[in-house]
Short mmCIF file of C-alpha atoms and ligand atoms in Angstrom, two decimals:
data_model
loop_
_atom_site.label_atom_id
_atom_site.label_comp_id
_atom_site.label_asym_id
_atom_site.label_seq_id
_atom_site.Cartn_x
_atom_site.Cartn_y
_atom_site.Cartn_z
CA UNK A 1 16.55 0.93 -16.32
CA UNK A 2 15.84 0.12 -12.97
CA UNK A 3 14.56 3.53 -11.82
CA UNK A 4 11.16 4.94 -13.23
CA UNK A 5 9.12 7.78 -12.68
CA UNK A 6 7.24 7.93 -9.46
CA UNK A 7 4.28 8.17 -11.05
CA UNK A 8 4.23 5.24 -12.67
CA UNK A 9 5.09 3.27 -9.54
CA UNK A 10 2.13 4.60 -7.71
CA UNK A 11 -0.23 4.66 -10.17
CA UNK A 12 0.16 0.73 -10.83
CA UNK A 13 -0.22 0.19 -6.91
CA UNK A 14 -3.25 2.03 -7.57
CA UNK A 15 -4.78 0.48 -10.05
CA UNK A 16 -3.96 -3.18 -9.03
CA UNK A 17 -4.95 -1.86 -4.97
CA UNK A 18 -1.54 -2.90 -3.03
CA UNK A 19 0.64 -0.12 -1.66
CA UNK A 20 4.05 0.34 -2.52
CA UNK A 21 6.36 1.24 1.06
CA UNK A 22 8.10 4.48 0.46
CA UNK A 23 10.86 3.82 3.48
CA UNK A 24 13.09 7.03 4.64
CA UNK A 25 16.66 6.25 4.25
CA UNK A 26 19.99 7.81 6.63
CA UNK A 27 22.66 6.87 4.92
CA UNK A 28 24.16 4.50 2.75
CA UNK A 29 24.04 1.47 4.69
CA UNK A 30 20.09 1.91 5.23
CA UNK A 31 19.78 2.72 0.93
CA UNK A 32 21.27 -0.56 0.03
CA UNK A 33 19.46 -2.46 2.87
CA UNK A 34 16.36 -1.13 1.65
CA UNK A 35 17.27 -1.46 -2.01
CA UNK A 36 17.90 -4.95 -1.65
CA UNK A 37 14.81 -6.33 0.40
CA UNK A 38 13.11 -4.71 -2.84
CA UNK A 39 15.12 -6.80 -4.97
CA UNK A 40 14.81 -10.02 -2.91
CA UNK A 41 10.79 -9.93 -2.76
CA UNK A 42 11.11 -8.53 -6.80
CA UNK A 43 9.03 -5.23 -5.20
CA UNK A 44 8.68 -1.81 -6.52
CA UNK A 45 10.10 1.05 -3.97
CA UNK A 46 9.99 4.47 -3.34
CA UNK A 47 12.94 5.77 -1.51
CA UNK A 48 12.29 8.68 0.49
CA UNK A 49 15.39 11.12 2.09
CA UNK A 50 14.16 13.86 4.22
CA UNK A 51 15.56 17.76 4.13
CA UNK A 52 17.60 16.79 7.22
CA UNK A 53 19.29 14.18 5.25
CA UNK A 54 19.87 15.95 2.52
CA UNK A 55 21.97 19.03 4.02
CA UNK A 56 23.53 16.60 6.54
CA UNK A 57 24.69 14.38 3.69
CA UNK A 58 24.68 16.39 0.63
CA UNK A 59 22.40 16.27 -2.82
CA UNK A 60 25.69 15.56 -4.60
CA UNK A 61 26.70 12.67 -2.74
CA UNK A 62 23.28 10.97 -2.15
CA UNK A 63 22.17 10.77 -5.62
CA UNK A 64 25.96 9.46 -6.53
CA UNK A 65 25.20 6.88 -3.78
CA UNK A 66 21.59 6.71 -5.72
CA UNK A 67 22.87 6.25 -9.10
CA UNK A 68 25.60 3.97 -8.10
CA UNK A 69 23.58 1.37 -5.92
CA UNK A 70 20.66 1.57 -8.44
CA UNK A 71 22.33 1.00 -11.66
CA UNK A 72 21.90 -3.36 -11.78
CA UNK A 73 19.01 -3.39 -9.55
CA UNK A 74 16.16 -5.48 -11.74
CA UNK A 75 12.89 -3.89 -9.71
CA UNK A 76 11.85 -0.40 -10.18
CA UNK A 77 12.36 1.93 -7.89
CA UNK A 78 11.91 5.78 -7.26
CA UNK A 79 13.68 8.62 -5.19
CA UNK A 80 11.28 10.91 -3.27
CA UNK A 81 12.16 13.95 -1.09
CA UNK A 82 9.94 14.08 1.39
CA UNK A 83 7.81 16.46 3.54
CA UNK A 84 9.72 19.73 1.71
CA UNK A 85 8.83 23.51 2.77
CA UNK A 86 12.09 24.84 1.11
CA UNK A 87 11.77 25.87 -2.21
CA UNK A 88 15.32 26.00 -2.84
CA UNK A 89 15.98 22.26 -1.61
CA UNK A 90 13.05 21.29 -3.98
CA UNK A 91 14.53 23.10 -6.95
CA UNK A 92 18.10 21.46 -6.09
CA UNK A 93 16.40 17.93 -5.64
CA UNK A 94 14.80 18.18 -8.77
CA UNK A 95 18.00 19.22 -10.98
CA UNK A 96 19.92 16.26 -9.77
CA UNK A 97 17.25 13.83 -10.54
CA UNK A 98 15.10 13.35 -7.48
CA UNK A 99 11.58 11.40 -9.43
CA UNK A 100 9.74 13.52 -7.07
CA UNK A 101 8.79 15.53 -4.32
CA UNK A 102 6.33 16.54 -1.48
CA UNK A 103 5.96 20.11 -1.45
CA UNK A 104 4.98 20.82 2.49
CA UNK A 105 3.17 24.29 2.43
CA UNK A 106 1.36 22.51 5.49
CA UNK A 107 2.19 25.82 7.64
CA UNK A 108 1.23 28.68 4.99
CA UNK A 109 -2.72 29.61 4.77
CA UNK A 110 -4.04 26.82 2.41
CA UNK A 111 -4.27 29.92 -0.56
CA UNK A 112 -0.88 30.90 -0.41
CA UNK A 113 0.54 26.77 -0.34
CA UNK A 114 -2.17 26.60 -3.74
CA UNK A 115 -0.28 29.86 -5.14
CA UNK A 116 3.59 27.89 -4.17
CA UNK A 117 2.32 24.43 -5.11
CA UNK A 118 1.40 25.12 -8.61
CA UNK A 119 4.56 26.57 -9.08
CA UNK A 120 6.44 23.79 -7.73
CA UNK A 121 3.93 21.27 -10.08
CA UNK A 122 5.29 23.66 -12.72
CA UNK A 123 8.83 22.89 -12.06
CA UNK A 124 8.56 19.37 -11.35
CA UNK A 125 7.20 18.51 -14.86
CA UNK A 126 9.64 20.12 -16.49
CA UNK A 127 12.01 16.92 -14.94
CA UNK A 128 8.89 14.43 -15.64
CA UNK A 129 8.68 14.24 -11.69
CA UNK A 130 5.83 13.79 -9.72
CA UNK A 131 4.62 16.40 -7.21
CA UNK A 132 2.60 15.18 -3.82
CA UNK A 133 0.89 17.57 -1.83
CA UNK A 134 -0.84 18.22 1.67
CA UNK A 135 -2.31 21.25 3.50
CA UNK A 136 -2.92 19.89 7.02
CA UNK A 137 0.81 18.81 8.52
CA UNK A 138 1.30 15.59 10.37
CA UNK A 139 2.75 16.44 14.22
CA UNK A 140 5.20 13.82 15.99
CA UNK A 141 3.23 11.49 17.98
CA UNK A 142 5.04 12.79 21.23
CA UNK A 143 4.26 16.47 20.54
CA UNK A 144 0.17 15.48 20.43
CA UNK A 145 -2.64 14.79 23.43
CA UNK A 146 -3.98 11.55 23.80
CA UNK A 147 -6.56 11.48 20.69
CA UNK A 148 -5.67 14.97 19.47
CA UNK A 149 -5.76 15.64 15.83
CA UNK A 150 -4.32 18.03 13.46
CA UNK A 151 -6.69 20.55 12.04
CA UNK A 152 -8.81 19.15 9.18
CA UNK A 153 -9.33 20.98 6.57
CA UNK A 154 -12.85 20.07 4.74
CA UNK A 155 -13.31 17.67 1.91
CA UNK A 156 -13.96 20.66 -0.31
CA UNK A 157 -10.71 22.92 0.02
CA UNK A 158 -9.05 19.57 -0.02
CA UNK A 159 -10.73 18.59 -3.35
CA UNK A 160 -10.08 22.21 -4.64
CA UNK A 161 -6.65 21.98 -3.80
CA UNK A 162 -6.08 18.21 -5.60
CA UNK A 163 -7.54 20.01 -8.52
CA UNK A 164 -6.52 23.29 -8.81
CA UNK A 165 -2.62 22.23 -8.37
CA UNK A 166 -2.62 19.15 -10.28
CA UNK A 167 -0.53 17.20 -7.57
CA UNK A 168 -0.62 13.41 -8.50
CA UNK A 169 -0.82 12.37 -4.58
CA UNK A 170 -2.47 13.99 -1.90
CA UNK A 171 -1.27 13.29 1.96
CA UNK A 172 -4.58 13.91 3.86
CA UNK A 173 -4.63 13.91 7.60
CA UNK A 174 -6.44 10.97 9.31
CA UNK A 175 -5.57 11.15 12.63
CA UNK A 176 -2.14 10.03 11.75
CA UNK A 177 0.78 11.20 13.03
CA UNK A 178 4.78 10.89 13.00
CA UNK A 179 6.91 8.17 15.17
CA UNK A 180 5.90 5.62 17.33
CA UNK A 181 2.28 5.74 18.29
CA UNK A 182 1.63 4.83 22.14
CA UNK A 183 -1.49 2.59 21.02
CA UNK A 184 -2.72 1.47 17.76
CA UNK A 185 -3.88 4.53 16.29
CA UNK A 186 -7.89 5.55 15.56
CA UNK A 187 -7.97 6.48 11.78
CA UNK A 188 -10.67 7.84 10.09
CA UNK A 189 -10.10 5.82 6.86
CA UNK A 190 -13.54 6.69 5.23
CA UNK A 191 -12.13 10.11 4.88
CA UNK A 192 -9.27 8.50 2.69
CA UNK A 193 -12.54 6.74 0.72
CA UNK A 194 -13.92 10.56 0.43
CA UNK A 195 -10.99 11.87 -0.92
CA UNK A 196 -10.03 9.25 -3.69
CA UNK A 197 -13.41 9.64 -4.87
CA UNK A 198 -13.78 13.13 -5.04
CA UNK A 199 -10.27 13.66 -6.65
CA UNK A 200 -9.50 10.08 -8.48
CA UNK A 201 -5.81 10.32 -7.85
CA UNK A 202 -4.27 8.07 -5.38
CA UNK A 203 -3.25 8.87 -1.30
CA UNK A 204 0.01 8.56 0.72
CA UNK A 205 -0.33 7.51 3.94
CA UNK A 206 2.12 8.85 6.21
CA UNK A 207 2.64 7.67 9.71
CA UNK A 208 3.03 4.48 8.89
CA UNK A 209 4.82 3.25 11.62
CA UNK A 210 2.72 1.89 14.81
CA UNK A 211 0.26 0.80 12.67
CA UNK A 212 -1.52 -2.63 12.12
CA UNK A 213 -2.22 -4.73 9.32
CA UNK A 214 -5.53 -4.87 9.56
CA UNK A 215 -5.62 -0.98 9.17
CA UNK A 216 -2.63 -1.15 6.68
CA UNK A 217 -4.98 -3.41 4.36
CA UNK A 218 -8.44 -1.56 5.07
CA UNK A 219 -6.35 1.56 3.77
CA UNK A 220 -4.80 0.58 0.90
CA UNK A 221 -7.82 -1.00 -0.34
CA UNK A 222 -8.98 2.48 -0.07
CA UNK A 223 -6.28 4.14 -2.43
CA UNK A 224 -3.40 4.36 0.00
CA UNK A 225 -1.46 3.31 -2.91
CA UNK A 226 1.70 4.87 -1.12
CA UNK A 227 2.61 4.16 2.26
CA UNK A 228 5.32 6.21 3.99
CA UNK A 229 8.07 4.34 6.83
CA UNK A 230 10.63 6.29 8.66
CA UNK A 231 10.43 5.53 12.49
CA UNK A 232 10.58 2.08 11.66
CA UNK A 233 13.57 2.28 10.13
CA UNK A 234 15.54 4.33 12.90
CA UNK A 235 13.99 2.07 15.41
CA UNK A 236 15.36 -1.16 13.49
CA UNK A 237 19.18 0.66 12.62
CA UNK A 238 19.84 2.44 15.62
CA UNK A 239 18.45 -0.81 17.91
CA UNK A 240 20.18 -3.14 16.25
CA UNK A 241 23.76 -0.86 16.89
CA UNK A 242 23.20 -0.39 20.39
CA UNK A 243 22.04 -4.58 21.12
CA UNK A 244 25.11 -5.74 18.83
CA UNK A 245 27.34 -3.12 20.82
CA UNK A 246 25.56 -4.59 23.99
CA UNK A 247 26.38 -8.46 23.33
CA UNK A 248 29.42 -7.52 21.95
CA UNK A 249 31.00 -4.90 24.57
CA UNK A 250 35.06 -5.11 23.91
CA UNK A 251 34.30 -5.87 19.87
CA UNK A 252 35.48 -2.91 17.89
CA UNK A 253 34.92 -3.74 14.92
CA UNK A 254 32.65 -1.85 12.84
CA UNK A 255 32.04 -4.31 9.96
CA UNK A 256 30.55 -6.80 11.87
CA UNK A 257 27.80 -4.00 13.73
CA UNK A 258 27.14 -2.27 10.24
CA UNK A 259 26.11 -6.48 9.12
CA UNK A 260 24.12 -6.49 12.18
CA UNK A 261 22.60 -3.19 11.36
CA UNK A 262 21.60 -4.05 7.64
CA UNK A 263 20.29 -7.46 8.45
CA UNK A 264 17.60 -5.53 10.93
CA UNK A 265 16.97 -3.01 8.33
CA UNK A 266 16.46 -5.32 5.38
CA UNK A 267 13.91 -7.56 7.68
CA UNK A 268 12.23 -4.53 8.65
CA UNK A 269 11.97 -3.20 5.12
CA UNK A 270 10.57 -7.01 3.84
CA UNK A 271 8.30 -7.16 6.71
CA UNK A 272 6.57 -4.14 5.23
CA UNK A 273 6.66 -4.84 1.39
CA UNK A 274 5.12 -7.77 2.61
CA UNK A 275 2.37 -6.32 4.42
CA UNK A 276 1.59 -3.70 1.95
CA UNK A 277 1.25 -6.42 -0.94
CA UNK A 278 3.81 -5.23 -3.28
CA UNK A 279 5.82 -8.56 -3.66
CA UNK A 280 5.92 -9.94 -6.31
CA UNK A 281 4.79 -6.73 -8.01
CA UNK A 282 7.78 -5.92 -10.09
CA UNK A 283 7.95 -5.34 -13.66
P1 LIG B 301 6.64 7.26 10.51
O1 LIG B 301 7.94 7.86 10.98
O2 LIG B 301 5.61 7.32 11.59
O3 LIG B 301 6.84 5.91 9.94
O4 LIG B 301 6.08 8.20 9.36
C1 LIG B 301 6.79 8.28 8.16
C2 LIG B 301 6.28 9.36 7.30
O5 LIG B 301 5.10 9.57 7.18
C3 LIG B 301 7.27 10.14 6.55
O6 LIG B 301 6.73 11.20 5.85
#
């Protein structure tokens, strides 16, 4: 059975200190590119849809697409619904089958996101899926100054929070933020350090795109056991349309662009795997 609990992804990229990419997906073309870089470096994956992606497409018809392009794959792999404020889109994630969810009660007070996220921990392990949590919010890199960062919260509310939820992943801020960074972005990984030791479960790093190896190593050897990818992906699908529609100007013949598109998502995808040290990894 080629798709497992979330949990047990993570917590073996935990324990054995690579990260396993959690890569936003569109559509279907971008699910089976991303399904299949998995399978050709034999990697564990976490595939994450958004709530956008979800209404546009439909729960019904991306977990068919799920089930369907999962069913012979020989690498596990995971579905995630990512940053989530809606309790309703959680609930109807989790009845079709969704392995888990991030709970985003980054804009309540950080008491009344404890009060929801319990609740939503509650739910969630009644489907064996995993809940991941955060109380600061990530911005888009355009909507921030030049070195801004989100609000911190302390160490201590965050530790309080890991504990008194029982979330199994905790998304802390770092400086990191959402889309394509300008320059390679200053992260304070020690606090990622602080937090894995103070709560023992295992971080997600979100922003992923933008930055370098170096920092994608330093940070997974701190516990970033998840690492999240979504500009990357738009960047690599939507460039790839508009060059082959470029060199190609009079050629209308979509077959051909979506090959071009999936060949510059699957690289993408393998580039990262790669970098994150999960090839290989599969069981
Ligand atoms: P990027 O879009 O910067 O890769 O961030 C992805 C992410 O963190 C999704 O939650």
């Amino acid at each position: 059975m080629p798709v497992v609990p979330t949990k047990e992804i993570i917590d073996r990229a935990f324990a054995e200190g690579y990260g396993v990419a959690a890569i936003n997906v569109v559509n279907d073309l971008t699910l089976e590119a991303v399904l299949a870089a998995a399978e050709e470096l034999h990697a564990p994956l976490i595939v994450q849809t958004s709530v956008k992606t979800v209404k546009m497409t439909g729960a019904d018809v991306l977990f068919a697409m799920w089930t369907e392009m999962t069913r012979r794959l020989r690498v596990p792999v995971a579905l995630h619904l990512d940053h989530c404020p809606e309790r309703d889109v959680i609930s109807l994630c989790l009845q079709k089958g969704w392995n888990s969810v991030l709970f985003d009660g980054s804009a309540l007070s950080v008491e009344v996101n404890q009060r929801q996220c319990i609740e939503v921990v509650a739910e969630a392990g009644r489907y064996g899926a995993l809940v991941e949590g955060e109380i600061e919010g990530f911005k888009r890199v355009e909507a921030m100054a030049d070195d801004e960062r989100v609000n911190e919260q302390s160490l201590e509310t965050a530790v309080e929070f890991v504990r008194s939820t029982g979330i199994d992943v905790f998304a802390p801020a770092i400086g990191n933020a959402h889309g394509m960074y300008k320059t390679t972005p200053k992260l304070d990984s020690q606090r990622v350090t602080d937090v894995v030791a103070a709560t023992g479960i295992p971080v997600a790093l979100h922003g992923g795109t933008g930055m370098s190896p170096e920092q994608f190593s330093d940070l997974i050897g701190r516990g970033c056991a998840k690492v999240n990818i979504s500009t990357a992906l738009k960047i690599s699908y939507m460039k790839s349309g508009f060059d082959y529609m470029t060199e190609h100007p009079a050629e209308y013949d979509p077959p051909s662009l979506f090959r071009a598109q999936r060949a510059a998502v699957l690289e993408m995808a393998e580039y990262h795997i790669r970098l994150f040290g999960s090839h290989g990894k599969a069981w």
